[in-house]
CSV table of C-alpha atoms in Angstrom, one decimal:
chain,number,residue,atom,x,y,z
A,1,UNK,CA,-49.4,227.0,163.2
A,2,UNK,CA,-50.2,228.7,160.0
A,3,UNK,CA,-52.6,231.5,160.7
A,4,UNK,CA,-53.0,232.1,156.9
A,5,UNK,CA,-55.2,229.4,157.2
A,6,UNK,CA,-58.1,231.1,159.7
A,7,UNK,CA,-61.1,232.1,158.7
A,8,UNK,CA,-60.8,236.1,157.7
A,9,UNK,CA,-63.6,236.8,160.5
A,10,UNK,CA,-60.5,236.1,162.7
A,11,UNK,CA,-57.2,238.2,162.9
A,12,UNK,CA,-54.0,235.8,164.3
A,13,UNK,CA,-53.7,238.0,167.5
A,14,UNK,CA,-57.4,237.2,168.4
A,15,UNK,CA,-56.9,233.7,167.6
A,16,UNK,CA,-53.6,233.1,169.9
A,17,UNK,CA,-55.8,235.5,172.7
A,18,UNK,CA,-58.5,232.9,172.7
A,19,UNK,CA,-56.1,230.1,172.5
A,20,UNK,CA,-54.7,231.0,175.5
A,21,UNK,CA,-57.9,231.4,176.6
A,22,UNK,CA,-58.3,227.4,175.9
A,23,UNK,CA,-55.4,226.6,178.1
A,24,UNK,CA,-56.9,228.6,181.5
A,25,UNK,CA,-60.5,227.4,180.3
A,26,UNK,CA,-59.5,223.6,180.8
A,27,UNK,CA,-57.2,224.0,183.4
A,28,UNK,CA,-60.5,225.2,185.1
A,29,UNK,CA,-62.6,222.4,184.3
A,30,UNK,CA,-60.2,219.4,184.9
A,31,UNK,CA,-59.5,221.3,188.5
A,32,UNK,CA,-62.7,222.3,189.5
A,33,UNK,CA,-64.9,220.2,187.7
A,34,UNK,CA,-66.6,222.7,185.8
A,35,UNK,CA,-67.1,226.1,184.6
A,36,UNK,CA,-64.5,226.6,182.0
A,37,UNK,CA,-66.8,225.6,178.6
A,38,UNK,CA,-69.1,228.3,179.7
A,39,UNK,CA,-66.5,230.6,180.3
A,40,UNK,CA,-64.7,230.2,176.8
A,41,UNK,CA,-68.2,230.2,175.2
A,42,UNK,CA,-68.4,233.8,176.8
A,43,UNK,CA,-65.6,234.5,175.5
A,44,UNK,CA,-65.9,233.2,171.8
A,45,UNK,CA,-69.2,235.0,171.5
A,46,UNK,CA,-67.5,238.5,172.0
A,47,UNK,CA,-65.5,237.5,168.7
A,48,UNK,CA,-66.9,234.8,166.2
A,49,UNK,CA,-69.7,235.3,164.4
A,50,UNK,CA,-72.7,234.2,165.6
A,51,UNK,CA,-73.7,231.7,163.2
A,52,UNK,CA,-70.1,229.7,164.3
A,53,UNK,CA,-70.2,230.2,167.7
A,54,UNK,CA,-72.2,226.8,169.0
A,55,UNK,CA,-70.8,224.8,165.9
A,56,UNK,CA,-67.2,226.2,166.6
A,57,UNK,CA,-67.5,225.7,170.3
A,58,UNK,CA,-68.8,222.4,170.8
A,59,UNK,CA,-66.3,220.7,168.4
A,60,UNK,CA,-63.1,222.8,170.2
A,61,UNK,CA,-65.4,221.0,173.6
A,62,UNK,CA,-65.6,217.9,172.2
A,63,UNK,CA,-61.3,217.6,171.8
A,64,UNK,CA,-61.0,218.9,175.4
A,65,UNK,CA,-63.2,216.8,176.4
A,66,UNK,CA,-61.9,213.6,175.0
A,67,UNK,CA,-58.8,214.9,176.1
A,68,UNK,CA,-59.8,214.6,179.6
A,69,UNK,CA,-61.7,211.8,179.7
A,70,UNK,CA,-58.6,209.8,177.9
A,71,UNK,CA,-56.4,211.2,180.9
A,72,UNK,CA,-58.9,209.9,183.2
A,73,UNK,CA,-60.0,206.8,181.6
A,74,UNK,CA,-59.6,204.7,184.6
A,75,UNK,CA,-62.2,206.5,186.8
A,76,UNK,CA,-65.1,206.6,184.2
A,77,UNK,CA,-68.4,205.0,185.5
A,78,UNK,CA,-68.6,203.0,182.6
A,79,UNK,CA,-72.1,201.5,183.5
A,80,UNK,CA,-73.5,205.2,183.6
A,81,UNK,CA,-72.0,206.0,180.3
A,82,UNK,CA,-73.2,202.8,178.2
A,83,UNK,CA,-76.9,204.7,179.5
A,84,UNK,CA,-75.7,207.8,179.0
A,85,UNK,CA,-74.9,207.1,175.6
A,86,UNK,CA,-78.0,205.9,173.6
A,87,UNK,CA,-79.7,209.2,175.0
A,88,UNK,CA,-77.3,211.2,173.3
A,89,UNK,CA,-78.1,209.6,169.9
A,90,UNK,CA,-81.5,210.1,171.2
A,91,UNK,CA,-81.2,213.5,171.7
A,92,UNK,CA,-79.4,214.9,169.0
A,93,UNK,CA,-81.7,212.9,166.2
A,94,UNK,CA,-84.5,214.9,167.5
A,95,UNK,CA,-82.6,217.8,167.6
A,96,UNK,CA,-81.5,217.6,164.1
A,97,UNK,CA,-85.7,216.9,163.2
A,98,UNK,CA,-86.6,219.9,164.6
A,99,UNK,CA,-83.1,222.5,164.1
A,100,UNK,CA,-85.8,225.5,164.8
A,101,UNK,CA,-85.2,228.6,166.5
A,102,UNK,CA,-86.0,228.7,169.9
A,103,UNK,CA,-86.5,230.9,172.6
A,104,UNK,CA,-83.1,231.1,174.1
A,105,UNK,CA,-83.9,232.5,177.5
A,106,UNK,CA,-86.3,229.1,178.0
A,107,UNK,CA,-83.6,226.9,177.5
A,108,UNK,CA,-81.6,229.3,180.3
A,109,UNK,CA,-83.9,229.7,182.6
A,110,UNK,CA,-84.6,225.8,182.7
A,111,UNK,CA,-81.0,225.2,183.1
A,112,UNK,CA,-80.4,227.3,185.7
A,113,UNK,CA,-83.3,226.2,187.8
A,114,UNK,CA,-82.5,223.0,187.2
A,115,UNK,CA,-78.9,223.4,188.3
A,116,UNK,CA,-79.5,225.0,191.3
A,117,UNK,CA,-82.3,222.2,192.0
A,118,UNK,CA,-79.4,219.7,191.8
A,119,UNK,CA,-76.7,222.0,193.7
A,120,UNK,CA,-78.7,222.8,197.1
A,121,UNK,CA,-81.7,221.2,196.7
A,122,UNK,CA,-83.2,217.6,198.1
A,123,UNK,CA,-81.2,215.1,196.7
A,124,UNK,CA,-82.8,213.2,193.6
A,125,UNK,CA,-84.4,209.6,194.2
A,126,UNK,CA,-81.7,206.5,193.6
A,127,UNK,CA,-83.9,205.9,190.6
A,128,UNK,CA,-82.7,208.8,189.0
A,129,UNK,CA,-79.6,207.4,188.3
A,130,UNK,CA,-80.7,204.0,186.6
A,131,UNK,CA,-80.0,203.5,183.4
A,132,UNK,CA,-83.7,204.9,182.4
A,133,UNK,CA,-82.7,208.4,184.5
A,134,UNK,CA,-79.3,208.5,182.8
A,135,UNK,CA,-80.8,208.1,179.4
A,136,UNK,CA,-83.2,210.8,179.5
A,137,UNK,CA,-81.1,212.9,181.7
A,138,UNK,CA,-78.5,212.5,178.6
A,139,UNK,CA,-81.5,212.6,175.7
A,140,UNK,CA,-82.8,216.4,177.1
A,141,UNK,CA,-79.4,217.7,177.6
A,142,UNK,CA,-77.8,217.1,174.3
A,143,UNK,CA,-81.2,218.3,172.5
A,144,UNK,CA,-80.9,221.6,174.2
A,145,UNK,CA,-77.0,221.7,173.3
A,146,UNK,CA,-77.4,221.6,170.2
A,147,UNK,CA,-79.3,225.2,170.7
A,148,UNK,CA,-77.5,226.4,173.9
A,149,UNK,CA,-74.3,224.8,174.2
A,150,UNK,CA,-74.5,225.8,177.5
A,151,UNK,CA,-76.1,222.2,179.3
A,152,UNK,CA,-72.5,221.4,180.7
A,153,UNK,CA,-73.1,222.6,183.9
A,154,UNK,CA,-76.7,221.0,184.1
A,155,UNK,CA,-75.0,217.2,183.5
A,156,UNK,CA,-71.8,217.9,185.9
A,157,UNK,CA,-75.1,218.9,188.7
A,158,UNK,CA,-76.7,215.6,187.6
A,159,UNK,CA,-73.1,213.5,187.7
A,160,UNK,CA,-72.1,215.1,190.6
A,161,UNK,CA,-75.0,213.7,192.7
A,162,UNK,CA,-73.7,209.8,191.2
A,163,UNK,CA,-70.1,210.0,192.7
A,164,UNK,CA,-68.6,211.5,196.1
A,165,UNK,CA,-64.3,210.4,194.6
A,166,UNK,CA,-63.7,214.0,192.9
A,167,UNK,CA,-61.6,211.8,189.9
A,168,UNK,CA,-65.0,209.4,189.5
A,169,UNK,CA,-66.6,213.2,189.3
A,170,UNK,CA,-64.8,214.8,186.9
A,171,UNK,CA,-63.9,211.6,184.3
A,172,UNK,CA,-67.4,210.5,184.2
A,173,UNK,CA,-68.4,214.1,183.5
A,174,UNK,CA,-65.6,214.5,181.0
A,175,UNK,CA,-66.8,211.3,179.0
A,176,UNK,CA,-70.3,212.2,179.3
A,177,UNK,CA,-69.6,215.5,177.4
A,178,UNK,CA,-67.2,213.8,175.0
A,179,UNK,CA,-70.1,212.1,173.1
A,180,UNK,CA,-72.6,215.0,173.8
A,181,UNK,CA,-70.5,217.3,171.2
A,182,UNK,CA,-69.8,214.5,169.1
A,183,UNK,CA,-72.8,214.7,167.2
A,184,UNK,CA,-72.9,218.2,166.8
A,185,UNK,CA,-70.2,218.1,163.8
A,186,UNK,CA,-72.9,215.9,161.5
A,187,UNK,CA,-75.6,217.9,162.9
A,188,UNK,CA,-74.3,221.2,161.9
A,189,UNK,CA,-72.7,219.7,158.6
A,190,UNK,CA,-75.7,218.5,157.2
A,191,UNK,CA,-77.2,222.2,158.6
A,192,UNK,CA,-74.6,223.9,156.0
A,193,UNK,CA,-72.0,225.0,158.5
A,194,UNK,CA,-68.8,224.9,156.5
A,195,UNK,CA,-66.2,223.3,159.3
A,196,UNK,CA,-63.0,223.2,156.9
A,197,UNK,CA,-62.9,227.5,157.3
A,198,UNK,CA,-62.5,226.5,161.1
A,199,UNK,CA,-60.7,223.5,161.1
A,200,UNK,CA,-57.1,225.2,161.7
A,201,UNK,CA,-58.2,227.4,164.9
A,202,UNK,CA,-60.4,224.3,166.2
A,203,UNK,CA,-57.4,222.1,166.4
A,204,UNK,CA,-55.4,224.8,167.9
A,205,UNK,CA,-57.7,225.2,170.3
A,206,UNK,CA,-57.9,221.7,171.5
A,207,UNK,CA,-53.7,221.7,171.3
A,208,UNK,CA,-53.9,224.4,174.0
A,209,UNK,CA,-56.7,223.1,175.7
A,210,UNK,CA,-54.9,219.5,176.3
A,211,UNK,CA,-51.9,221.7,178.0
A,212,UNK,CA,-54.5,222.9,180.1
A,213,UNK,CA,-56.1,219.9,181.2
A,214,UNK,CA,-52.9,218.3,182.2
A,215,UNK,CA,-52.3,221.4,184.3
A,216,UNK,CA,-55.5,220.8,186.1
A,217,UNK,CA,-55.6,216.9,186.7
A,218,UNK,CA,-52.5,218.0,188.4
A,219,UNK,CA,-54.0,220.6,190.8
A,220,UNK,CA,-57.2,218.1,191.4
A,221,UNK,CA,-55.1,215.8,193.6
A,222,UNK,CA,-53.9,218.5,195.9
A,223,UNK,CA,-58.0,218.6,196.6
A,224,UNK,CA,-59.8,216.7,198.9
A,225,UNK,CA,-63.2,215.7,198.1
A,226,UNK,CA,-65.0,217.5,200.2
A,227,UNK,CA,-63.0,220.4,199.0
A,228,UNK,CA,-63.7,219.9,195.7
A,229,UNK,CA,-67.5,219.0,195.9
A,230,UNK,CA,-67.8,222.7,197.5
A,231,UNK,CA,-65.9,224.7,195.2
A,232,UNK,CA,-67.3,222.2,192.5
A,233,UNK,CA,-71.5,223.5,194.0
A,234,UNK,CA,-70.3,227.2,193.9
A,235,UNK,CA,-68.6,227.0,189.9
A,236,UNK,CA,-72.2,225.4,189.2
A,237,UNK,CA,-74.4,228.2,190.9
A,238,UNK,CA,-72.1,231.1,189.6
A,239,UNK,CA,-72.7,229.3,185.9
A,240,UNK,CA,-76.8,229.1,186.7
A,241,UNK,CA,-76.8,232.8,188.1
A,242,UNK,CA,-75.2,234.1,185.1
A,243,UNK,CA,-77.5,231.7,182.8
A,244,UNK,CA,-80.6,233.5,184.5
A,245,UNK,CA,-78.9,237.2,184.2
A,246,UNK,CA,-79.0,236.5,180.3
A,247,UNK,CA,-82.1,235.0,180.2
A,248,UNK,CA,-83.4,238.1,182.2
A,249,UNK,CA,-81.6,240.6,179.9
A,250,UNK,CA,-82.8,238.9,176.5
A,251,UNK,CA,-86.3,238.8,177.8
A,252,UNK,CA,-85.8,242.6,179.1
A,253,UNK,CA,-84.5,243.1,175.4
């Protein structure tokens, strides 16, 4: 890889740090379900500007997602994902109407509670998860990524509730996320984000973050489903208690 290509926000050490970082990230996310997106945007945020951060991120989530959901292809609920995806279009049209700055500890605070709603709380009505609940489901969440980039853990609650197979879980979800970032690269182009300065650590990023997925798909069949669907509730609730902590210190702030 030539580093000499990176933007000069980003020293080669830092990039090969966080690309490791890519490879444990998506290791965690093809194993467990969720958790690693959120993690890596932590960790991108403690080095790349913030202007690049949700641009940056949700393009190196978009390769690891497709990555995955290629991998897993065969366990896709393909009837919730030809709903899923009109909302998306949906979603990110109005998003890109109305590219305003808001609050960001609403958007956490909604996630959160919502998450936690769909972790331990009653479980939602079959109706939810017709094609009218899966398009508006998928029309709210990518609105709010395209602020946040932190609704990944709100649609793996909402799949998670549509499939008890762990693979079913985790492809679905995979997919799901796949054509969430995809619009985020016209979105942010026609914002004035300049992609070509990134372009050589994004596709390093989702280089690494393939390894890593293979790595995991491999630990997720030594889990059982009920296994996984527990581990899978905790990631979520650690990922909404966090969202809330930073929703609580940016209204504290």
């Amino acid at each position: 890889m030539d580093f000499t290509l990176l933007p000069d926000s980003l020293s080669p050490a830092l990039a090969g740090a966080l690309m490791l970082a890519s490879v444990v990230t998506s290791m965690i996310t093809a194993s467990l379900g969720a958790g690693g997106g959120l993690l890596l945007l932590v960790l991108m945020a403690l080095w790349i500007p913030p202007a690049a951060i949700i641009p940056v991120h949700g393009m190196v989530q978009l390769g690891s997602n497709a990555g995955r959901a290629t991998l897993t292809w065969r366990h896709t609920d393909w009837q919730a994902m030809a709903a899923f995806a009109p909302g998306v279009l949906v979603g990110a049209g109005i998003g890109a109407w109305l590219l305003v700055d808001l609050p960001e500890h609403l958007w956490q605070l909604t996630i959160a509670v919502f998450v936690l709603y769909l972790c331990w709380g009653p479980a939602l009505p079959k109706g939810a998860f017709g094609r009218t609940g899966i398009f508006v489901a998928s029309a709210i969440t990518t609105f709010a990524s395209l602020f946040v980039g932190a609704t990944g853990p709100l649609v793996a609650a909402f799949i998670k509730q549509m499939h008890e197979d762990r693979f079913k879980t985790v492809a679905t979800f995979a997919t799901a996320m796949s054509l969430q970032h995809a619009p985020k690269a016209l979105v942010f182009g026609l914002a004035g984000f300049v992609f070509h300065e990134w372009l050589v650590f994004i596709l390093g990023m989702i280089l690494f973050g393939f390894a890593g997925t293979w790595i995991g798909l491999h630990l997720l069949k030594n889990l059982q489903n009920r296994h996984f669907h527990r581990i899978f509730n905790i990631m979520l609730t650690l990922l909404a208690l966090r969202l809330l902590w930073q929703a609580g210190q940016s209204m504290s702030g």
